[in-house]
Coordinates of C-alpha atoms in Angstrom, one line a residue:
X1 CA 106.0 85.9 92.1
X2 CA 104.1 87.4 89.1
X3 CA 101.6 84.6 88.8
X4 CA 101.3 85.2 92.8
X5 CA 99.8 88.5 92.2
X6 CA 98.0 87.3 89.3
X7 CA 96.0 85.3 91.5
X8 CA 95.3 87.9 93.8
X9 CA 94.0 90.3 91.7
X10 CA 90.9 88.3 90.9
X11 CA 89.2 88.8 94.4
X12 CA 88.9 92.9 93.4
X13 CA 87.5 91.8 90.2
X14 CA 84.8 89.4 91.6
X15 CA 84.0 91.8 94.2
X16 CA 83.6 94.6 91.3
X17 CA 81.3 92.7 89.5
X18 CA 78.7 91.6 92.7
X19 CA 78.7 95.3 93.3
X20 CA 78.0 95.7 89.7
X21 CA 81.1 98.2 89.0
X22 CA 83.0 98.0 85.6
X23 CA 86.4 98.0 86.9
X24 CA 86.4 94.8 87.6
X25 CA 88.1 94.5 83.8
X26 CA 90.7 96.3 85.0
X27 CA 91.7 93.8 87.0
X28 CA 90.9 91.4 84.4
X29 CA 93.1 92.7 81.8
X30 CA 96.1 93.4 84.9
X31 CA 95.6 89.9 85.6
X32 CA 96.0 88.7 82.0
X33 CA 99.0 91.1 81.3
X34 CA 100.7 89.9 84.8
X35 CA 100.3 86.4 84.6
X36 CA 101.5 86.4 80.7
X37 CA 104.5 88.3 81.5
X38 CA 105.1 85.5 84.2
X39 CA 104.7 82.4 82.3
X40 CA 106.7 84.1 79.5
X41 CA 109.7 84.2 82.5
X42 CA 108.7 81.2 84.2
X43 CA 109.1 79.7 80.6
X44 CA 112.5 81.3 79.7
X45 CA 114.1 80.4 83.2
X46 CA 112.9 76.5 82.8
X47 CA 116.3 74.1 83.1
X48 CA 118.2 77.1 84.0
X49 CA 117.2 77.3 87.8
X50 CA 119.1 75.5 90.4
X51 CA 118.5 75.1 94.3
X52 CA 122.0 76.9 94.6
X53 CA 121.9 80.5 95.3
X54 CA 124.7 83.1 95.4
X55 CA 125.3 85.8 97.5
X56 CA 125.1 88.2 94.7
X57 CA 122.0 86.6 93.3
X58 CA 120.7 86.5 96.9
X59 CA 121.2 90.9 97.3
X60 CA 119.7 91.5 93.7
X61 CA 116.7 88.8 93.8
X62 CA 115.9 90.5 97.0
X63 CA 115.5 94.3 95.4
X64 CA 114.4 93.1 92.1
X65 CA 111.0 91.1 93.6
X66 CA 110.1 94.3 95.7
X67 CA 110.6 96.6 92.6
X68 CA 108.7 94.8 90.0
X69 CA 106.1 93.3 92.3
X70 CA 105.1 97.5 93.1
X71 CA 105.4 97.9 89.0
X72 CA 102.8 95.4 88.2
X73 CA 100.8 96.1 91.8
X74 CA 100.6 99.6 90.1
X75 CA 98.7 98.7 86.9
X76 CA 95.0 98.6 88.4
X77 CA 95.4 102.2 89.9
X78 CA 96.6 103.6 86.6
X79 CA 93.6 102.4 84.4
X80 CA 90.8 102.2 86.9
X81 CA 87.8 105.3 86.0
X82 CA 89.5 108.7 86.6
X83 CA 92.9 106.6 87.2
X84 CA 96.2 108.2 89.2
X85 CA 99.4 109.5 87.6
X86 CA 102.2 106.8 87.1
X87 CA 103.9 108.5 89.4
X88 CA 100.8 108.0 92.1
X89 CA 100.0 104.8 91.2
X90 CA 103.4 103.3 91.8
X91 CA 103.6 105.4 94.5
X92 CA 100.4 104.3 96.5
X93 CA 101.9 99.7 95.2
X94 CA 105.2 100.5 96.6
X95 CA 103.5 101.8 100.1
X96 CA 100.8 98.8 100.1
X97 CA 103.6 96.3 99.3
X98 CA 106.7 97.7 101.6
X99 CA 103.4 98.2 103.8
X100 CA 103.9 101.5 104.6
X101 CA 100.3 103.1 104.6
X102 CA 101.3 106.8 103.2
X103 CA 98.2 107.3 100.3
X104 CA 97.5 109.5 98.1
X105 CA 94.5 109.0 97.4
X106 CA 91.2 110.7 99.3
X107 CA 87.8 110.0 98.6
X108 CA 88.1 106.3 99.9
X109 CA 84.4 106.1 101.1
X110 CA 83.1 106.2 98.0
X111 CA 85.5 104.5 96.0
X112 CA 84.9 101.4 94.3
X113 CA 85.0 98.1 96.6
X114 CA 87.3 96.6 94.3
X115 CA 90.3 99.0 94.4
X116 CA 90.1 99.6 98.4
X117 CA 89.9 95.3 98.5
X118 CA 93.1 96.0 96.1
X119 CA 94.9 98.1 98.4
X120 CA 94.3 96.1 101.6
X121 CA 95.9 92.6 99.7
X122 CA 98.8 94.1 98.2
X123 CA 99.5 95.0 102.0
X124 CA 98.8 91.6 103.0
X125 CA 101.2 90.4 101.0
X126 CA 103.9 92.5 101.6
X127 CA 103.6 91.6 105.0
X128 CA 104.3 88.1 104.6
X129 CA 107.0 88.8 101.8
X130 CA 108.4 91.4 104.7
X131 CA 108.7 88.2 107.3
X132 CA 109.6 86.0 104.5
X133 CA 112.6 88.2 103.6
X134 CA 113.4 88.8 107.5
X135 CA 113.8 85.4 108.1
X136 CA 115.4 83.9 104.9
X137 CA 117.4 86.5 103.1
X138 CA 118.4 89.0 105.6
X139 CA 120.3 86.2 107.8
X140 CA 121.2 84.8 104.3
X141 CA 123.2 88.0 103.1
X142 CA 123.9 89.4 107.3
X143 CA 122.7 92.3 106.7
X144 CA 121.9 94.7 109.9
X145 CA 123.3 92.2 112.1
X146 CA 120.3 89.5 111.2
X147 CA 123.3 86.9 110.8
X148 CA 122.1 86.9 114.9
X149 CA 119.0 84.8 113.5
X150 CA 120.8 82.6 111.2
X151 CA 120.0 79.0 111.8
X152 CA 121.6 75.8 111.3
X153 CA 122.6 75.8 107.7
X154 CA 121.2 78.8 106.7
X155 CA 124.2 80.2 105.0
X156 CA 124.7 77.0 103.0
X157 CA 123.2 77.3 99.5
X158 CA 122.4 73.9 98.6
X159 CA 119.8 73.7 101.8
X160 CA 118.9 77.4 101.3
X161 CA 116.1 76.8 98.9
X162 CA 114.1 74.0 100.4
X163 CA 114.4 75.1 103.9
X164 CA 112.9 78.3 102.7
X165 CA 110.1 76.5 101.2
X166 CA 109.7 74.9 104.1
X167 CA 110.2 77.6 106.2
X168 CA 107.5 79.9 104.6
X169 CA 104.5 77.2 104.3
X170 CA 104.6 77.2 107.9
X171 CA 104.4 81.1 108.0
X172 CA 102.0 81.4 105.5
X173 CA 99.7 79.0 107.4
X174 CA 99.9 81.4 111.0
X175 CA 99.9 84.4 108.7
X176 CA 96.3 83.5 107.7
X177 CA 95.8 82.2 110.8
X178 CA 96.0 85.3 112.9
X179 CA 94.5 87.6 109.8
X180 CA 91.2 85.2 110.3
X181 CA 91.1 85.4 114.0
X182 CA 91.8 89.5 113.4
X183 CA 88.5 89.4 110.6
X184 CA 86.6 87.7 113.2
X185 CA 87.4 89.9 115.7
X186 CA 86.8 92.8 114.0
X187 CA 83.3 91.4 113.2
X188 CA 82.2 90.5 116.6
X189 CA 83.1 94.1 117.5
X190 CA 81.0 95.8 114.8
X191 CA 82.6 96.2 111.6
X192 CA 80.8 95.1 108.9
X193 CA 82.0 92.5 107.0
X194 CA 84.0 93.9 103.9
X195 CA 85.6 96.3 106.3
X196 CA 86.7 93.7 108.7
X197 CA 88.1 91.7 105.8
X198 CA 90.2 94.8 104.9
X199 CA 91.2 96.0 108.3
X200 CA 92.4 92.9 109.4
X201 CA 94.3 92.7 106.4
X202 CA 96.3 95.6 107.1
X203 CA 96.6 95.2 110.8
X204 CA 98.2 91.9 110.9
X205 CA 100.5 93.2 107.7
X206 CA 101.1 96.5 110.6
X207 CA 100.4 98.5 107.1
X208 CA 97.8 100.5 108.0
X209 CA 95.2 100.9 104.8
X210 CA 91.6 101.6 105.7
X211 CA 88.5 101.7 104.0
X212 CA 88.2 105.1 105.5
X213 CA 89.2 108.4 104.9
X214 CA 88.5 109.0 109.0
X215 CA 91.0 105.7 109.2
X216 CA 90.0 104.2 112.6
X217 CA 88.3 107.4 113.4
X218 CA 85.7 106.6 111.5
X219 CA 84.8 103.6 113.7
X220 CA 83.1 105.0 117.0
X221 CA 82.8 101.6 119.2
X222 CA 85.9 100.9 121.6
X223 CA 85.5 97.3 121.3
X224 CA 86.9 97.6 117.4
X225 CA 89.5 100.1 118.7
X226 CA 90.7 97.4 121.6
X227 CA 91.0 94.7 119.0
X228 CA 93.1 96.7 117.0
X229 CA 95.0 97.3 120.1
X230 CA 95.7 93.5 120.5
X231 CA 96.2 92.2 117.1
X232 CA 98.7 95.5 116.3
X233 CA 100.9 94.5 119.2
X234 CA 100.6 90.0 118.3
X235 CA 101.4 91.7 114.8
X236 CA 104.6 93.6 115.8
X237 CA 105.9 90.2 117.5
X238 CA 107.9 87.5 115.4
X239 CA 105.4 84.8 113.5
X240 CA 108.0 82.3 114.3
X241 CA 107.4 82.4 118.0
X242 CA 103.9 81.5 117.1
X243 CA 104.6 78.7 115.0
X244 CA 107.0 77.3 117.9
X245 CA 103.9 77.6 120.0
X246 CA 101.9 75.4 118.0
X247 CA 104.1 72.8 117.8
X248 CA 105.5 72.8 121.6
X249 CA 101.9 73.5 122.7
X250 CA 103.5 75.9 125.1
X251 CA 103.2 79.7 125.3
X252 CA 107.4 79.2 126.3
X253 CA 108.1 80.3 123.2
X254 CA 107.4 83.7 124.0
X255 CA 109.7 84.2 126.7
X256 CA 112.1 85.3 124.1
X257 CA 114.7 88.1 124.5
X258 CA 113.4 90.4 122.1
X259 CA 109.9 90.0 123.1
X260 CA 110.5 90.5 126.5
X261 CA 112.2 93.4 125.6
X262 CA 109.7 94.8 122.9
X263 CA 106.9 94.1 126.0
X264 CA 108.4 96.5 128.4
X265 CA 109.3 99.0 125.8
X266 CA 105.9 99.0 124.9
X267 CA 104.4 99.2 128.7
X268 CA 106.6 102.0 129.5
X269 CA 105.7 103.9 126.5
X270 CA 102.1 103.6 126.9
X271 CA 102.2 103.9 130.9
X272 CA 103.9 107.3 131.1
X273 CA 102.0 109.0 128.0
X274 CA 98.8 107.9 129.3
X275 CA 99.4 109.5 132.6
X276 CA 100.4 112.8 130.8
X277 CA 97.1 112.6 128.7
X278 CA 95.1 111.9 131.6
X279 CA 96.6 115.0 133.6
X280 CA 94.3 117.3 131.7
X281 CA 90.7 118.1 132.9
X282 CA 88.6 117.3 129.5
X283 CA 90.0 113.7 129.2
X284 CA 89.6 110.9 131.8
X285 CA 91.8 108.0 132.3
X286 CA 89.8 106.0 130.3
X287 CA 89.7 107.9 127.2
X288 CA 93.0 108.4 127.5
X289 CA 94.0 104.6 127.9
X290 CA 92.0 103.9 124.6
X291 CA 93.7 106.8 123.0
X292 CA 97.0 106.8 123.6
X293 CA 97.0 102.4 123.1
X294 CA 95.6 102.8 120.0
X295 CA 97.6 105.8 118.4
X296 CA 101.2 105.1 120.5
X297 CA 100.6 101.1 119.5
X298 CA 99.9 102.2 116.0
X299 CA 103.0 104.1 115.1
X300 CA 104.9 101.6 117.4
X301 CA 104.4 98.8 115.3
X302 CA 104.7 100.9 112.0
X303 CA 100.8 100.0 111.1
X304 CA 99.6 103.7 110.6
X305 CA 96.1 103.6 111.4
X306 CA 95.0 106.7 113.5
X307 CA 91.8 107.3 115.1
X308 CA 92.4 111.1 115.6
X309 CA 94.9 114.1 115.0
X310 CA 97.6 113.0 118.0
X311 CA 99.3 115.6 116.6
X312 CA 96.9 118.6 118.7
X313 CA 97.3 116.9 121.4
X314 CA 100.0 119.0 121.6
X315 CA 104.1 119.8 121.5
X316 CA 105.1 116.9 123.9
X317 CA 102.6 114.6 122.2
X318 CA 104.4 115.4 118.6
X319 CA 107.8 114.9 120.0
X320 CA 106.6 111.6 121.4
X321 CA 105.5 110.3 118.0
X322 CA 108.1 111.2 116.4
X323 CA 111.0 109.0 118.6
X324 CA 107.7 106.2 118.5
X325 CA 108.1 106.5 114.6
X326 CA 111.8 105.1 114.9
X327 CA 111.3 102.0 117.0
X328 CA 109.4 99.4 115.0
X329 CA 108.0 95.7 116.2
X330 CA 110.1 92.9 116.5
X331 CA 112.8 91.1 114.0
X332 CA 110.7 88.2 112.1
X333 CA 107.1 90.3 112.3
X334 CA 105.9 92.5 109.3
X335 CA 107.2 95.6 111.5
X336 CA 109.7 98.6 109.8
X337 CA 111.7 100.9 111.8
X338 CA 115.0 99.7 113.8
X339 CA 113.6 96.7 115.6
X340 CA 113.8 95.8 118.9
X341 CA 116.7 93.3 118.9
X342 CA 118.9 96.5 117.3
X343 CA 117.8 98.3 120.3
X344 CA 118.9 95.8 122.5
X345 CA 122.2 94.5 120.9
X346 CA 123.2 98.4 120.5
X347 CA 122.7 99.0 124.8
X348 CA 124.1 95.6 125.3
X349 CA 127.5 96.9 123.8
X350 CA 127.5 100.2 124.9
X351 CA 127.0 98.5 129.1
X352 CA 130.0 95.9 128.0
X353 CA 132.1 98.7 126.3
X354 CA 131.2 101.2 129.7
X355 CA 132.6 97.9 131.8
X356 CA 135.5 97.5 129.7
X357 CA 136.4 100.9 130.5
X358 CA 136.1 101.1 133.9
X359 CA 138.0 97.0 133.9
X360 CA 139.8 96.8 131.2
X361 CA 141.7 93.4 132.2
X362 CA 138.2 92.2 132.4
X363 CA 136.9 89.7 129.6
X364 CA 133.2 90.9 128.8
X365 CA 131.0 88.5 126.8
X366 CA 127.3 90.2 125.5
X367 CA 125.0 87.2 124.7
X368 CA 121.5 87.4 123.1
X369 CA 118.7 84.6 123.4
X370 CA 122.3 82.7 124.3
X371 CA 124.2 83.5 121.2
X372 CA 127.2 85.8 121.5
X373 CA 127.1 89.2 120.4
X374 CA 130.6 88.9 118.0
X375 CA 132.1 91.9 116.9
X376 CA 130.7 91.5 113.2
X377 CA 126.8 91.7 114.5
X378 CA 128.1 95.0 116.7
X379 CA 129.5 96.8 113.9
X380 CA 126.5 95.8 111.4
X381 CA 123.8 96.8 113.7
X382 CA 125.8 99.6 114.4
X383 CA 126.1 100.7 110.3
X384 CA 122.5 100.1 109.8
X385 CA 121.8 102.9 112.5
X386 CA 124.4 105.2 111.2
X387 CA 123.2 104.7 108.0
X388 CA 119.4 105.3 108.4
X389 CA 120.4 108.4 110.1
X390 CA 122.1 109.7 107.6
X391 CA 119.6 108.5 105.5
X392 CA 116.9 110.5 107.3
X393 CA 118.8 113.3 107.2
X394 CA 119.5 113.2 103.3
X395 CA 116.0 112.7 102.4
X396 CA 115.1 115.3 104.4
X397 CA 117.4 117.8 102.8
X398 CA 115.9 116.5 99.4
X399 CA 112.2 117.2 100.9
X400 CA 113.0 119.7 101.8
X401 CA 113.9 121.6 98.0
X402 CA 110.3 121.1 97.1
X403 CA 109.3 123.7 99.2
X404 CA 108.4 121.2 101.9
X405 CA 108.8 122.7 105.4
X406 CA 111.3 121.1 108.1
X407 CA 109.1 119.2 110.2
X408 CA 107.0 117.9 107.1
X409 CA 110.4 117.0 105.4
X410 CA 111.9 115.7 108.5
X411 CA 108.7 113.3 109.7
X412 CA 108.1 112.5 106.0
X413 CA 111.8 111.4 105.5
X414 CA 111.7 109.1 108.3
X415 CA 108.2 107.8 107.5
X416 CA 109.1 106.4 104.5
X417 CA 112.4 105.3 105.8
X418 CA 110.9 103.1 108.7
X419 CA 107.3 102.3 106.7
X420 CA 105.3 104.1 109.1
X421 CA 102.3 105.8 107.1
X422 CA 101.0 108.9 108.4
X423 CA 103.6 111.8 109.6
X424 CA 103.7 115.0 111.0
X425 CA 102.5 118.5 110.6
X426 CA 100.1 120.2 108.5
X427 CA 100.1 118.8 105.3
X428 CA 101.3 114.7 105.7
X429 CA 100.1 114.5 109.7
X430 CA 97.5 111.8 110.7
X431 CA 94.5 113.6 109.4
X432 CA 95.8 114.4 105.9
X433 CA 97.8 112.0 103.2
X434 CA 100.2 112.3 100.5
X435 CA 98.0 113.5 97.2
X436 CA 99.2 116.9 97.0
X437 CA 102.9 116.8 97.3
X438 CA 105.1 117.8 93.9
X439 CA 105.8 114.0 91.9
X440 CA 109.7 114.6 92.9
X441 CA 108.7 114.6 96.5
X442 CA 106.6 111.7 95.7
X443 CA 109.1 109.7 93.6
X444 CA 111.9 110.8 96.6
X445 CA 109.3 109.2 99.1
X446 CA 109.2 106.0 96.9
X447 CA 113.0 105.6 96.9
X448 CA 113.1 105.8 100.8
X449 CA 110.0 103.4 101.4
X450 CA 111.8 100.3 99.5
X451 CA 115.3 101.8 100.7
X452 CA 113.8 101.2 104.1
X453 CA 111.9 97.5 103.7
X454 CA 115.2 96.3 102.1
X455 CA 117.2 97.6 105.2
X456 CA 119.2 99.9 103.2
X457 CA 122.5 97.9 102.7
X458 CA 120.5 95.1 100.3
X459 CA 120.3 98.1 98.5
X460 CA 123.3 100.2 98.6
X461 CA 125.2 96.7 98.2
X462 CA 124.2 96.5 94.6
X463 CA 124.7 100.0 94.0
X464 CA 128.4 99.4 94.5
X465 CA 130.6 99.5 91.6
X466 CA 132.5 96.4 93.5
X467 CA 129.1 94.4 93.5
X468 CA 129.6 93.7 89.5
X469 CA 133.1 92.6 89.2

């Protein structure tokens, strides 16, 4: 994983050194460092690796890449000219790699074209770590009732490794896929071509990094806005499907439960808050299509990117946006939040348990894409919702003793805990960032982005006394 990102940080550097900037030894010397400190391991592990792979190994392999990844992601941030804190630094890698958005940096027009190249790839590669994780590991270990998506074998260790290998050349290659058909896109549209690099970058990794202070604002043509539009909702849908696609040659692939689902969600959503937009005098219908697609899309799929303060648009706008901010994209995209198919498998129980009552001789059977929804899914989608919940409401208590007020805490709590981006109110809304909180709001922040990527329990597993007998 090291060398990984010890590849990617050469792009910045070439790009620093066309546009004649001297950071590009930065990410000389973080490249260096990075890919010594993975030999050395790749070194020290050589005849001790096998294809077998534990269930304990599985839960701490899984936090320990996302933790040291955002360590070594954080290097180029700390030494670049007039670098962040440690504190920021790590902060703005563990946001680009659990693709988050939140930054805390300002400025970004002028920076360097290295860093903001920087920033965009560590998001890209999240994202496909994100999918990688969703559909290897999480069925792997059943956490948050994924075990729904485990395939033939997938719980047998000695075909867990090369089916992953398999499994993720064939995402990788529709990964790149769609980010190339986004750049071009974006291109034909009107951005230039560094920031439709970038942007499409972020939007297929739903992560929401621009090259912009403004964000999308800062692009005035509503062709680039529409793109964004289209790629942010293929983004929030699972790579899989596409892959499925390819091979059948048929667009059947689609008609899946969870993207049928995920589709009307998203109609409704965008149907009735464009109707309430449109009711005022100032804004016509089409504005407030383009408005409300972009911005509802945006927090909908977790990307982040806003092309205006939603947030004056006024009370029932802000309570809008912040139910949007739990939802999330579809199991198997780079999408945080609940996920669609935990939205569905949590009504499909409640309508079987509400028949049961009324019959309760009757023998009820939930199915989803044709598998059974067993007891064990119920209750483990059900914990993952009680325990992001609670989570939301601890961290926001926590926020909340750096002087932080409640709707800042609150919308900052559950922006890092779904790996949204931008919250709400006055000092972490749409139009500002992260920069000037206190360092223990920051670190808290930190905790709840990865807490939220790892779906909480891969976490909280290995925090458990039990998990080291």
């Amino acid at each position: 994983m090291l060398l990984v990102l010890t590849v990617f940080m050469f792009p910045p550097a070439v790009t620093d050194v066309i546009a004649d900037n001297p950071d590009w030894k930065v990410f000389a010397g973080s490249a260096f460092f990075t890919g010594f400190i993975g030999m050395m391991l790749v070194m020290m592990s050589r005849g001790r690796w096998s294809n077998e792979v534990s269930l304990k190994e599985g839960f701490l392999l899984t936090v320990l890449s996302w933790v040291v990844l955002a360590t070594f992601a954080a290097m180029p941030f700390v030494f670049l000219g007039g670098g962040l804190s440690l504190i920021d630094a790590w902060f703005e890698a563990v946001s680009g790699l659990t693709t988050t958005g939140s930054t805390v940096l300002s400025g970004l027009d002028d920076l360097p074209p290295g860093i903001l190249l920087w920033r965009s790839i560590i998001q890209w590669i999240g994202g496909i770590g994100i999918v990688v994780m969703a559909l290897i590991m999480l069925p792997f270990l059943k956490v948050g009732g994924m075990q729904l998506f485990q395939t033939e074998n997938s719980d047998r260790s000695d075909k867990f490794l090369p089916r992953a290998r398999e499994v993720m050349g064939l995402i990788a290659f529709t990964y790149v896929a769609l980010t190339t058909a986004c750049a071009i896109a974006y291109g034909v549209a009107g951005m230039n071509g560094f920031d439709a690099l970038n942007h499409a970058m972020t939007t297929v990794a739903t992560s929401g990094f621009s090259t912009h202070d403004a964000s999308f604002g800062y692009f005035k043509e509503p062709a680039i806005h529409i793109v964004a539009i289209v790629f942010m909702f293929a983004s929030s849908l699972p790579l899989v499907l596409y892959v499925k696609a390819v091979k059948t040659g048929s667009l059947s692939a689609f008609n899946d439960q969870q993207v049928r689902g995920f589709a009307k969600m998203v109609a409704v959503i965008l149907i009735g808050l464009t109707l309430w937009l449109a009711a005022r005098p100032e804004i016509s219908l089409g504005e407030a299509v383009l408005k409300v697609g972009f911005n509802a899309m945006s927090i909908i799929s977790t990307t982040g990117f806003a092309s205006e303060d939603y947030t004056a648009w006024g009370s029932g706008a802000v309570g809008t946006f912040f139910v949007l901010m739990f939802l999330g994209g579809c199991t198997g995209s780079t999408t945080g939040g609940i996920k669609a198919f935990r939205l569905q498998v949590m009504l499909l129980s409640s309508f079987n348990y509400l028949k049961q009552l009324m019959s309760p001789n009757r023998v009820v059977v939930a199915t989803y894409n044709g598998k059974q929804i067993t007891a064990d899914i119920a209750t483990s989608v059900l914990a993952y919702l009680s325990v992001m919940f609670a989570s939301v409401m601890m961290f926001t208590v926590a926020l909340s003793f750096f002087g932080l007020g409640f709707i800042t805490s609150l919308s900052g709590a559950l922006s890092a805990l779904a790996n949204i981006g931008p919250a709400l109110g006055p000092t972490i809304g749409p139009a500002f960032n992260y920069g000037g909180l206190p360092d223990g709001a920051k670190l808290i922040l930190i905790v709840g982005m990865l807490l939220g990527r790892l779906e909480f329990f891969t976490v909280l597993v290995i925090l458990n006394r039990d998990f080291w007998r």
